[in-house]
Amino acid sequence: MIIILKSGHTQSQLDEVKLIVEKHQCEPILIKGTFKTTVNVLGDDTQIDADLFRQLAGVEEVIRIAAPYRLASRTFKKEDTTINIKGVTYGPGHFVIMGGPCAVESEDQTYRIARAVKKAGANVLRGGAYKPRTSPYAFQGMGEDGLKILRAVSDETGLPVITEALDSKSLEMVYKYGDIIQVGTRNMQNFSLLKEVSKLDKPVMIKRGMSSTIDEWLLAAEYVLAGGNHQVMLCERGIRSFDARYTRNVIDLGAVPVAKALSHLPVVVDPSHGSGRKENVIPMSLASLAVGADSILVDVHDDATKALCDGPQALTPPEFEGLVKKLHRVASALDIKIKG
Ligand code: PEP
Ligand code: MN
């Protein structure tokens, strides 16, 4: 249950609401928006009579949400959420192109690729400094040194940077150096990490767990929203299926309009991790824009055979440039702006 207070409500009117919530062994979580204050009732609220709140002078509306998630749902917030970061806008009417290496490998490699993606028209730089690898023998990322490189390259190119945090320690570093925090597919249900992210004031992109349902994905977002961070994006990155030979994962493009109907949060697609092979990346990127995604996250490498991570799915800079040109044509047909 969510209780929306009237604007200009008094502290004692808010206290009345809290008292009723607490009397029912639930916890009132206060969410202060730009215009309205909302009380999110945590706990088993099924036994609370909503009219107890409706009759209070300070209450504007009481919403019971049937979906398991609340703050992430369209029932709670009808308008699309817009996220602004250093001049880049995720939200209606915009399409954000994020590109860069899967992993930061060196200062030189990151500068080269960042300049190339910027020239091609990318809006945001991607790059991992902490890599969640299936094998413990695979390259694990450059850690803080990698983040320092990303920060310097981001400042030089003017492209905000998105980078992944794996745990509390790396989250501290990613928060310090990055602009957008990425929670990867393997950590989508790392609830303690989500709670930590929820306390930060930087945007977060939550990748869908490779075997997670749409509800579970939205509940992961709910953790971050409920903790007070409202700058949340969802990212479809492919789910597991029975035939991974040609596509690595199955990009669930059908999940994009579904997530956008169920939720107000921006939806990103990662066609690189989603399809695993570069020949699939361009068609799936165009399809992502056409199906209503707000952004794509694309792996780009200028020497993919030597890439330390995910070379087969990386576009070369010229291929990426070709993709951006095609995206502009699809975007203009859909009246969507791509900045850059
Ligand atoms: C990544 O984007 O670098 C990554 C590891 O992605 P995922 O979590 O989707 O596998
Ligand atoms: Mn990767």
mmCIF file of C-alpha atoms and ligand atoms in Angstrom:
data_model
loop_
_atom_site.group_PDB
_atom_site.id
_atom_site.type_symbol
_atom_site.label_atom_id
_atom_site.label_comp_id
_atom_site.label_asym_id
_atom_site.label_seq_id
_atom_site.Cartn_x
_atom_site.Cartn_y
_atom_site.Cartn_z
ATOM 1 C CA MET A 1 0.000 0.000 0.000
ATOM 2 C CA ILE A 2 1.185 3.487 -0.848
ATOM 3 C CA ILE A 3 -0.203 6.621 0.763
ATOM 4 C CA ILE A 4 0.228 9.892 -1.087
ATOM 5 C CA LEU A 5 0.062 12.968 1.127
ATOM 6 C CA LYS A 6 -1.404 16.281 0.067
ATOM 7 C CA SER A 7 1.143 18.918 -0.828
ATOM 8 C CA GLY A 8 1.529 21.278 2.101
ATOM 9 C CA HIS A 9 0.594 18.595 4.651
ATOM 10 C CA THR A 10 1.741 19.203 8.215
ATOM 11 C CA GLN A 11 4.146 17.106 10.284
ATOM 12 C CA SER A 12 1.320 16.048 12.609
ATOM 13 C CA GLN A 13 -0.747 14.869 9.616
ATOM 14 C CA LEU A 14 2.222 12.761 8.533
ATOM 15 C CA ASP A 15 2.605 11.446 12.089
ATOM 16 C CA GLU A 16 -1.057 10.330 12.067
ATOM 17 C CA VAL A 17 -0.360 8.235 8.996
ATOM 18 C CA LYS A 18 2.795 6.748 10.498
ATOM 19 C CA LEU A 19 0.985 5.878 13.727
ATOM 20 C CA ILE A 20 -1.673 3.826 11.922
ATOM 21 C CA VAL A 21 0.977 2.039 9.866
ATOM 22 C CA GLU A 22 3.017 1.188 12.964
ATOM 23 C CA LYS A 23 -0.076 0.044 14.891
ATOM 24 C CA HIS A 24 -0.456 -2.635 12.221
ATOM 25 C CA GLN A 25 3.123 -3.864 12.731
ATOM 26 C CA CYS A 26 4.220 -2.355 9.451
ATOM 27 C CA GLU A 27 6.960 0.125 8.717
ATOM 28 C CA PRO A 28 6.276 3.514 7.115
ATOM 29 C CA ILE A 29 8.960 4.436 4.596
ATOM 30 C CA LEU A 30 8.951 8.072 3.672
ATOM 31 C CA ILE A 31 9.645 9.070 0.082
ATOM 32 C CA LYS A 32 10.011 12.775 -0.512
ATOM 33 C CA GLY A 33 9.333 13.654 -4.151
ATOM 34 C CA THR A 34 9.675 17.050 -5.794
ATOM 35 C CA PHE A 35 5.999 17.845 -5.286
ATOM 36 C CA LYS A 36 4.541 15.172 -3.068
ATOM 37 C CA THR A 37 5.474 13.092 -0.064
ATOM 38 C CA THR A 38 4.580 9.437 -0.172
ATOM 39 C CA VAL A 39 4.501 6.810 2.544
ATOM 40 C CA ASN A 40 5.354 3.291 1.388
ATOM 41 C CA VAL A 41 3.974 0.711 3.809
ATOM 42 C CA LEU A 42 6.410 -2.138 4.308
ATOM 43 C CA GLY A 43 5.194 -5.403 5.818
ATOM 44 C CA ASP A 44 1.916 -7.290 5.580
ATOM 45 C CA ASP A 45 -0.504 -4.453 4.865
ATOM 46 C CA THR A 46 -3.330 -6.637 3.594
ATOM 47 C CA GLN A 47 -5.207 -6.300 6.895
ATOM 48 C CA ILE A 48 -5.094 -2.492 6.997
ATOM 49 C CA ASP A 49 -8.328 -0.764 6.008
ATOM 50 C CA ALA A 50 -7.351 1.881 3.448
ATOM 51 C CA ASP A 51 -10.234 4.095 4.629
ATOM 52 C CA LEU A 52 -8.361 4.667 7.906
ATOM 53 C CA PHE A 53 -5.978 6.788 5.857
ATOM 54 C CA ARG A 54 -8.490 8.200 3.390
ATOM 55 C CA GLN A 55 -10.387 9.941 6.182
ATOM 56 C CA LEU A 56 -7.277 11.809 7.349
ATOM 57 C CA ALA A 57 -6.995 15.460 6.342
ATOM 58 C CA GLY A 58 -3.408 15.191 5.111
ATOM 59 C CA VAL A 59 -3.981 12.248 2.768
ATOM 60 C CA GLU A 60 -4.622 12.721 -0.923
ATOM 61 C CA GLU A 61 -4.741 9.157 -2.185
ATOM 62 C CA VAL A 62 -4.231 5.571 -1.067
ATOM 63 C CA ILE A 63 -3.087 3.111 -3.711
ATOM 64 C CA ARG A 64 -3.090 -0.626 -3.358
ATOM 65 C CA ILE A 65 -0.852 -2.162 -5.971
ATOM 66 C CA ALA A 66 -1.584 -5.708 -7.033
ATOM 67 C CA ALA A 67 1.873 -6.235 -8.554
ATOM 68 C CA PRO A 68 4.592 -7.420 -6.170
ATOM 69 C CA TYR A 69 6.614 -4.293 -6.888
ATOM 70 C CA ARG A 70 5.187 -0.868 -6.059
ATOM 71 C CA LEU A 71 7.445 2.110 -6.649
ATOM 72 C CA ALA A 72 8.608 0.565 -9.918
ATOM 73 C CA SER A 73 5.051 0.167 -11.168
ATOM 74 C CA ARG A 74 3.045 2.319 -13.544
ATOM 75 C CA THR A 75 0.182 2.253 -11.082
ATOM 76 C CA PHE A 76 2.326 4.233 -8.660
ATOM 77 C CA LYS A 77 3.825 6.580 -11.251
ATOM 78 C CA LYS A 78 2.114 7.094 -14.591
ATOM 79 C CA GLU A 79 4.734 9.322 -16.255
ATOM 80 C CA ASP A 80 7.927 7.841 -17.634
ATOM 81 C CA THR A 81 10.960 8.419 -15.450
ATOM 82 C CA THR A 82 13.634 10.599 -16.986
ATOM 83 C CA ILE A 83 17.248 10.300 -15.904
ATOM 84 C CA ASN A 84 19.723 13.064 -16.670
ATOM 85 C CA ILE A 85 23.418 12.566 -16.353
ATOM 86 C CA LYS A 86 25.925 15.182 -17.511
ATOM 87 C CA GLY A 87 23.749 16.363 -20.392
ATOM 88 C CA VAL A 88 22.538 12.905 -21.462
ATOM 89 C CA THR A 89 18.841 12.140 -21.061
ATOM 90 C CA TYR A 90 17.301 8.694 -20.707
ATOM 91 C CA GLY A 91 13.562 8.965 -21.149
ATOM 92 C CA PRO A 92 10.737 9.604 -23.583
ATOM 93 C CA GLY A 93 11.712 11.094 -26.931
ATOM 94 C CA HIS A 94 15.407 10.238 -26.455
ATOM 95 C CA PHE A 95 17.602 7.304 -27.403
ATOM 96 C CA VAL A 96 20.992 6.960 -25.731
ATOM 97 C CA ILE A 97 23.829 5.054 -27.388
ATOM 98 C CA MET A 98 26.363 3.620 -24.951
ATOM 99 C CA GLY A 99 29.490 2.095 -26.447
ATOM 100 C CA GLY A 100 32.954 1.017 -25.445
ATOM 101 C CA PRO A 101 35.064 -1.976 -24.557
ATOM 102 C CA CYS A 102 33.689 -4.818 -22.482
ATOM 103 C CA ALA A 103 36.730 -4.385 -20.231
ATOM 104 C CA VAL A 104 39.236 -1.632 -19.646
ATOM 105 C CA GLU A 105 42.533 -3.251 -20.673
ATOM 106 C CA SER A 106 44.935 -0.323 -20.711
ATOM 107 C CA GLU A 107 44.992 3.437 -20.811
ATOM 108 C CA ASP A 108 45.844 3.474 -24.494
ATOM 109 C CA GLN A 109 43.104 0.984 -25.470
ATOM 110 C CA THR A 110 40.466 2.897 -23.515
ATOM 111 C CA TYR A 111 41.447 6.294 -24.976
ATOM 112 C CA ARG A 112 41.492 4.907 -28.518
ATOM 113 C CA ILE A 113 38.115 3.213 -28.263
ATOM 114 C CA ALA A 114 36.482 6.075 -26.359
ATOM 115 C CA ARG A 115 37.584 8.613 -28.956
ATOM 116 C CA ALA A 116 36.357 6.319 -31.721
ATOM 117 C CA VAL A 117 32.908 5.779 -30.185
ATOM 118 C CA LYS A 118 32.588 9.479 -29.452
ATOM 119 C CA LYS A 119 33.453 10.327 -33.062
ATOM 120 C CA ALA A 120 30.916 7.756 -34.229
ATOM 121 C CA GLY A 121 28.196 9.430 -32.163
ATOM 122 C CA ALA A 122 28.006 7.533 -28.862
ATOM 123 C CA ASN A 123 26.574 9.439 -25.898
ATOM 124 C CA VAL A 124 27.980 7.380 -23.031
ATOM 125 C CA LEU A 125 31.163 5.324 -22.614
ATOM 126 C CA ARG A 126 30.933 1.769 -21.297
ATOM 127 C CA GLY A 127 33.804 -0.236 -19.822
ATOM 128 C CA GLY A 128 34.269 -2.717 -17.015
ATOM 129 C CA ALA A 129 37.024 -2.454 -14.426
ATOM 130 C CA TYR A 130 35.599 -5.237 -12.258
ATOM 131 C CA LYS A 131 34.671 -8.182 -14.454
ATOM 132 C CA PRO A 132 32.345 -10.988 -13.323
ATOM 133 C CA ARG A 133 34.012 -13.851 -15.219
ATOM 134 C CA THR A 134 32.731 -17.399 -15.390
ATOM 135 C CA SER A 135 36.276 -18.740 -15.057
ATOM 136 C CA PRO A 136 38.547 -17.711 -12.203
ATOM 137 C CA TYR A 137 41.442 -17.914 -14.684
ATOM 138 C CA ALA A 138 39.955 -15.324 -17.030
ATOM 139 C CA PHE A 139 40.938 -11.637 -16.893
ATOM 140 C CA GLN A 140 39.214 -10.176 -13.831
ATOM 141 C CA GLY A 141 39.549 -6.502 -14.738
ATOM 142 C CA MET A 142 41.965 -3.734 -13.790
ATOM 143 C CA GLY A 143 40.097 -2.698 -10.647
ATOM 144 C CA GLU A 144 40.694 0.806 -9.320
ATOM 145 C CA ASP A 145 43.435 1.458 -11.894
ATOM 146 C CA GLY A 146 40.859 0.755 -14.592
ATOM 147 C CA LEU A 147 38.388 3.133 -12.987
ATOM 148 C CA LYS A 148 40.997 5.893 -12.889
ATOM 149 C CA ILE A 149 41.518 5.401 -16.604
ATOM 150 C CA LEU A 150 37.778 5.509 -17.246
ATOM 151 C CA ARG A 151 37.426 8.717 -15.230
ATOM 152 C CA ALA A 152 40.250 10.416 -17.099
ATOM 153 C CA VAL A 153 38.955 9.269 -20.490
ATOM 154 C CA SER A 154 35.420 10.282 -19.609
ATOM 155 C CA ASP A 155 36.600 13.751 -18.580
ATOM 156 C CA GLU A 156 38.609 14.145 -21.755
ATOM 157 C CA THR A 157 35.902 12.983 -24.142
ATOM 158 C CA GLY A 158 32.975 14.449 -22.214
ATOM 159 C CA LEU A 159 31.200 11.073 -22.372
ATOM 160 C CA PRO A 160 29.707 10.037 -19.019
ATOM 161 C CA VAL A 161 30.816 6.542 -18.065
ATOM 162 C CA ILE A 162 28.864 3.459 -17.034
ATOM 163 C CA THR A 163 30.765 0.738 -15.205
ATOM 164 C CA GLU A 164 29.959 -2.322 -13.130
ATOM 165 C CA ALA A 165 30.193 -2.860 -9.382
ATOM 166 C CA LEU A 166 30.440 -6.446 -8.175
ATOM 167 C CA ASP A 167 30.334 -6.061 -4.405
ATOM 168 C CA SER A 168 30.498 -3.484 -1.593
ATOM 169 C CA LYS A 169 34.161 -2.771 -2.084
ATOM 170 C CA SER A 170 33.995 -2.238 -5.821
ATOM 171 C CA LEU A 171 30.760 -0.276 -5.386
ATOM 172 C CA GLU A 172 32.620 2.275 -3.279
ATOM 173 C CA MET A 173 35.166 2.670 -6.082
ATOM 174 C CA VAL A 174 32.600 2.703 -8.876
ATOM 175 C CA TYR A 175 30.653 5.376 -7.014
ATOM 176 C CA LYS A 176 33.818 7.432 -6.646
ATOM 177 C CA TYR A 177 34.956 7.284 -10.284
ATOM 178 C CA GLY A 178 31.897 6.358 -12.367
ATOM 179 C CA ASP A 179 28.797 8.249 -13.493
ATOM 180 C CA ILE A 180 26.328 5.374 -13.837
ATOM 181 C CA ILE A 181 26.544 2.233 -11.713
ATOM 182 C CA GLN A 182 25.945 -1.057 -13.487
ATOM 183 C CA VAL A 183 24.600 -4.074 -11.631
ATOM 184 C CA GLY A 184 25.274 -7.117 -13.777
ATOM 185 C CA THR A 185 23.087 -10.084 -14.613
ATOM 186 C CA ARG A 186 24.803 -12.268 -12.000
ATOM 187 C CA ASN A 187 24.142 -9.740 -9.254
ATOM 188 C CA MET A 188 20.551 -8.862 -10.074
ATOM 189 C CA GLN A 189 19.386 -10.703 -6.995
ATOM 190 C CA ASN A 190 22.297 -9.730 -4.766
ATOM 191 C CA PHE A 191 19.901 -7.977 -2.428
ATOM 192 C CA SER A 192 22.542 -6.634 -0.078
ATOM 193 C CA LEU A 193 24.328 -4.999 -3.034
ATOM 194 C CA LEU A 194 21.005 -3.573 -4.268
ATOM 195 C CA LYS A 195 20.358 -2.115 -0.807
ATOM 196 C CA GLU A 196 23.767 -0.450 -0.836
ATOM 197 C CA VAL A 197 23.153 0.978 -4.296
ATOM 198 C CA SER A 198 19.803 2.275 -3.073
ATOM 199 C CA LYS A 199 21.599 4.616 -0.672
ATOM 200 C CA LEU A 200 23.668 6.289 -3.391
ATOM 201 C CA ASP A 201 22.876 9.385 -5.409
ATOM 202 C CA LYS A 202 24.053 8.172 -8.800
ATOM 203 C CA PRO A 203 21.976 6.478 -11.509
ATOM 204 C CA VAL A 204 22.008 2.701 -11.574
ATOM 205 C CA MET A 205 21.316 0.286 -14.420
ATOM 206 C CA ILE A 206 20.128 -3.155 -13.368
ATOM 207 C CA LYS A 207 20.690 -5.930 -15.852
ATOM 208 C CA ARG A 208 18.089 -8.649 -15.958
ATOM 209 C CA GLY A 209 19.265 -11.897 -14.405
ATOM 210 C CA MET A 210 19.933 -14.409 -17.176
ATOM 211 C CA SER A 211 17.261 -16.711 -15.778
ATOM 212 C CA SER A 212 15.037 -14.132 -14.136
ATOM 213 C CA THR A 213 11.409 -13.364 -14.801
ATOM 214 C CA ILE A 214 10.259 -9.845 -15.574
ATOM 215 C CA ASP A 215 8.668 -9.611 -12.103
ATOM 216 C CA GLU A 216 11.952 -10.584 -10.431
ATOM 217 C CA TRP A 217 13.763 -7.958 -12.519
ATOM 218 C CA LEU A 218 11.291 -5.279 -11.474
ATOM 219 C CA LEU A 219 11.576 -6.386 -7.853
ATOM 220 C CA ALA A 220 15.340 -5.895 -8.071
ATOM 221 C CA ALA A 221 14.621 -2.333 -9.225
ATOM 222 C CA GLU A 222 12.145 -2.038 -6.347
ATOM 223 C CA TYR A 223 14.937 -2.707 -3.839
ATOM 224 C CA VAL A 224 16.837 0.299 -5.150
ATOM 225 C CA LEU A 225 13.759 2.529 -5.347
ATOM 226 C CA ALA A 226 12.540 1.505 -1.892
ATOM 227 C CA GLY A 227 15.895 2.409 -0.391
ATOM 228 C CA GLY A 228 15.627 5.926 -1.812
ATOM 229 C CA ASN A 229 17.529 5.917 -5.115
ATOM 230 C CA HIS A 230 15.023 6.820 -7.819
ATOM 231 C CA GLN A 231 17.458 6.957 -10.707
ATOM 232 C CA VAL A 232 16.996 3.388 -11.848
ATOM 233 C CA MET A 233 17.173 1.893 -15.336
ATOM 234 C CA LEU A 234 16.442 -1.650 -16.410
ATOM 235 C CA CYS A 235 18.584 -3.525 -18.937
ATOM 236 C CA GLU A 236 17.529 -6.553 -20.973
ATOM 237 C CA ARG A 237 20.718 -8.489 -21.755
ATOM 238 C CA GLY A 238 19.457 -11.831 -22.942
ATOM 239 C CA ILE A 239 18.131 -14.818 -21.100
ATOM 240 C CA ARG A 240 19.190 -18.448 -21.117
ATOM 241 C CA SER A 241 17.586 -20.796 -23.557
ATOM 242 C CA PHE A 242 18.244 -24.238 -25.004
ATOM 243 C CA ASP A 243 20.235 -23.206 -28.081
ATOM 244 C CA ALA A 244 23.179 -20.951 -27.307
ATOM 245 C CA ARG A 245 25.246 -22.050 -30.297
ATOM 246 C CA TYR A 246 24.505 -19.081 -32.537
ATOM 247 C CA THR A 247 23.227 -16.443 -30.156
ATOM 248 C CA ARG A 248 24.819 -16.978 -26.683
ATOM 249 C CA ASN A 249 21.589 -15.754 -25.083
ATOM 250 C CA VAL A 250 18.106 -14.962 -26.333
ATOM 251 C CA ILE A 251 17.457 -11.231 -26.263
ATOM 252 C CA ASP A 252 13.955 -10.983 -24.925
ATOM 253 C CA LEU A 253 12.860 -7.990 -26.974
ATOM 254 C CA GLY A 254 9.279 -8.769 -26.046
ATOM 255 C CA ALA A 255 10.237 -7.896 -22.476
ATOM 256 C CA VAL A 256 10.919 -4.295 -23.509
ATOM 257 C CA PRO A 257 7.328 -3.190 -24.198
ATOM 258 C CA VAL A 258 6.171 -5.345 -21.278
ATOM 259 C CA ALA A 259 8.602 -3.684 -18.846
ATOM 260 C CA LYS A 260 7.632 -0.288 -20.185
ATOM 261 C CA ALA A 261 3.954 -1.027 -19.724
ATOM 262 C CA LEU A 262 4.416 -2.381 -16.196
ATOM 263 C CA SER A 263 6.963 0.209 -15.117
ATOM 264 C CA HIS A 264 7.873 3.855 -15.655
ATOM 265 C CA LEU A 265 11.615 3.171 -15.610
ATOM 266 C CA PRO A 266 13.833 3.592 -18.699
ATOM 267 C CA VAL A 267 14.683 0.309 -20.429
ATOM 268 C CA VAL A 268 18.073 -0.386 -22.007
ATOM 269 C CA VAL A 269 18.994 -3.327 -24.244
ATOM 270 C CA ASP A 270 22.463 -4.872 -24.393
ATOM 271 C CA PRO A 271 22.577 -6.519 -27.835
ATOM 272 C CA SER A 272 26.228 -7.520 -27.347
ATOM 273 C CA HIS A 273 25.959 -9.710 -24.248
ATOM 274 C CA GLY A 274 22.463 -10.552 -25.405
ATOM 275 C CA SER A 275 23.585 -12.143 -28.651
ATOM 276 C CA GLY A 276 27.263 -12.907 -28.214
ATOM 277 C CA ARG A 277 28.256 -12.507 -31.862
ATOM 278 C CA LYS A 278 28.949 -9.312 -33.603
ATOM 279 C CA GLU A 279 26.922 -10.199 -36.709
ATOM 280 C CA ASN A 280 23.829 -10.209 -34.503
ATOM 281 C CA VAL A 281 24.564 -6.906 -32.794
ATOM 282 C CA ILE A 282 23.543 -4.463 -35.541
ATOM 283 C CA PRO A 283 20.143 -6.029 -36.335
ATOM 284 C CA MET A 284 19.343 -6.465 -32.640
ATOM 285 C CA SER A 285 20.343 -2.848 -31.901
ATOM 286 C CA LEU A 286 18.014 -1.542 -34.595
ATOM 287 C CA ALA A 287 15.264 -3.821 -33.335
ATOM 288 C CA SER A 288 15.811 -2.556 -29.773
ATOM 289 C CA LEU A 289 15.187 1.017 -30.854
ATOM 290 C CA ALA A 290 12.170 -0.004 -32.918
ATOM 291 C CA VAL A 291 10.644 -1.970 -30.037
ATOM 292 C CA GLY A 292 10.786 1.016 -27.690
ATOM 293 C CA ALA A 293 14.040 0.725 -25.746
ATOM 294 C CA ASP A 294 15.429 3.990 -24.375
ATOM 295 C CA SER A 295 19.064 3.070 -24.890
ATOM 296 C CA ILE A 296 21.501 0.384 -26.016
ATOM 297 C CA LEU A 297 24.790 -0.766 -24.525
ATOM 298 C CA VAL A 298 27.224 -1.947 -27.199
ATOM 299 C CA ASP A 299 30.653 -3.563 -26.935
ATOM 300 C CA VAL A 300 33.230 -1.932 -29.234
ATOM 301 C CA HIS A 301 36.866 -3.017 -29.658
ATOM 302 C CA ASP A 302 39.467 -2.034 -32.220
ATOM 303 C CA ASP A 303 41.464 -5.258 -31.919
ATOM 304 C CA ALA A 304 38.832 -7.804 -31.011
ATOM 305 C CA THR A 305 40.950 -10.897 -31.616
ATOM 306 C CA LYS A 306 43.210 -9.721 -28.790
ATOM 307 C CA ALA A 307 40.389 -8.484 -26.510
ATOM 308 C CA LEU A 308 40.742 -9.753 -22.946
ATOM 309 C CA CYS A 309 36.991 -10.156 -22.650
ATOM 310 C CA ASP A 310 34.137 -10.920 -25.072
ATOM 311 C CA GLY A 311 35.986 -10.155 -28.340
ATOM 312 C CA PRO A 312 33.573 -12.108 -30.597
ATOM 313 C CA GLN A 313 30.661 -9.793 -29.779
ATOM 314 C CA ALA A 314 32.531 -6.503 -30.171
ATOM 315 C CA LEU A 315 31.939 -4.237 -33.157
ATOM 316 C CA THR A 316 34.921 -2.470 -34.700
ATOM 317 C CA PRO A 317 34.772 1.333 -34.587
ATOM 318 C CA PRO A 318 33.772 1.553 -38.303
ATOM 319 C CA GLU A 319 31.038 -1.044 -37.755
ATOM 320 C CA PHE A 320 29.834 0.925 -34.747
ATOM 321 C CA GLU A 321 29.801 4.099 -36.803
ATOM 322 C CA GLY A 322 27.708 2.330 -39.449
ATOM 323 C CA LEU A 323 25.312 1.206 -36.734
ATOM 324 C CA VAL A 324 24.934 4.733 -35.352
ATOM 325 C CA LYS A 325 24.068 6.033 -38.841
ATOM 326 C CA LYS A 326 21.365 3.386 -39.216
ATOM 327 C CA LEU A 327 20.044 4.127 -35.723
ATOM 328 C CA HIS A 328 19.658 7.791 -36.666
ATOM 329 C CA ARG A 329 17.493 6.800 -39.621
ATOM 330 C CA VAL A 330 15.269 4.552 -37.510
ATOM 331 C CA ALA A 331 15.092 7.208 -34.768
ATOM 332 C CA SER A 332 13.960 9.923 -37.142
ATOM 333 C CA ALA A 333 11.202 7.641 -38.439
ATOM 334 C CA LEU A 334 10.048 7.295 -34.827
ATOM 335 C CA ASP A 335 10.472 11.001 -33.896
ATOM 336 C CA ILE A 336 13.133 10.117 -31.353
ATOM 337 C CA LYS A 337 16.203 12.259 -30.664
ATOM 338 C CA ILE A 338 19.689 10.809 -30.530
ATOM 339 C CA LYS A 339 22.053 13.364 -29.126
ATOM 340 C CA GLY A 340 25.637 13.389 -30.310
HETATM 341 C C1 PEP B 1 28.996 -6.428 -19.009
HETATM 342 O O1 PEP B 1 28.175 -5.629 -19.479
HETATM 343 O O2 PEP B 1 30.214 -6.213 -19.036
HETATM 344 C C2 PEP B 1 28.537 -7.706 -18.424
HETATM 345 C C3 PEP B 1 29.341 -8.485 -17.712
HETATM 346 O O3 PEP B 1 27.271 -7.978 -18.693
HETATM 347 P P1 PEP B 1 26.256 -9.065 -18.064
HETATM 348 O O4 PEP B 1 26.160 -8.777 -16.620
HETATM 349 O O5 PEP B 1 24.986 -8.793 -18.821
HETATM 350 O O6 PEP B 1 26.832 -10.424 -18.385
HETATM 351 MN MN MN B 2 31.359 -8.759 -21.398
#
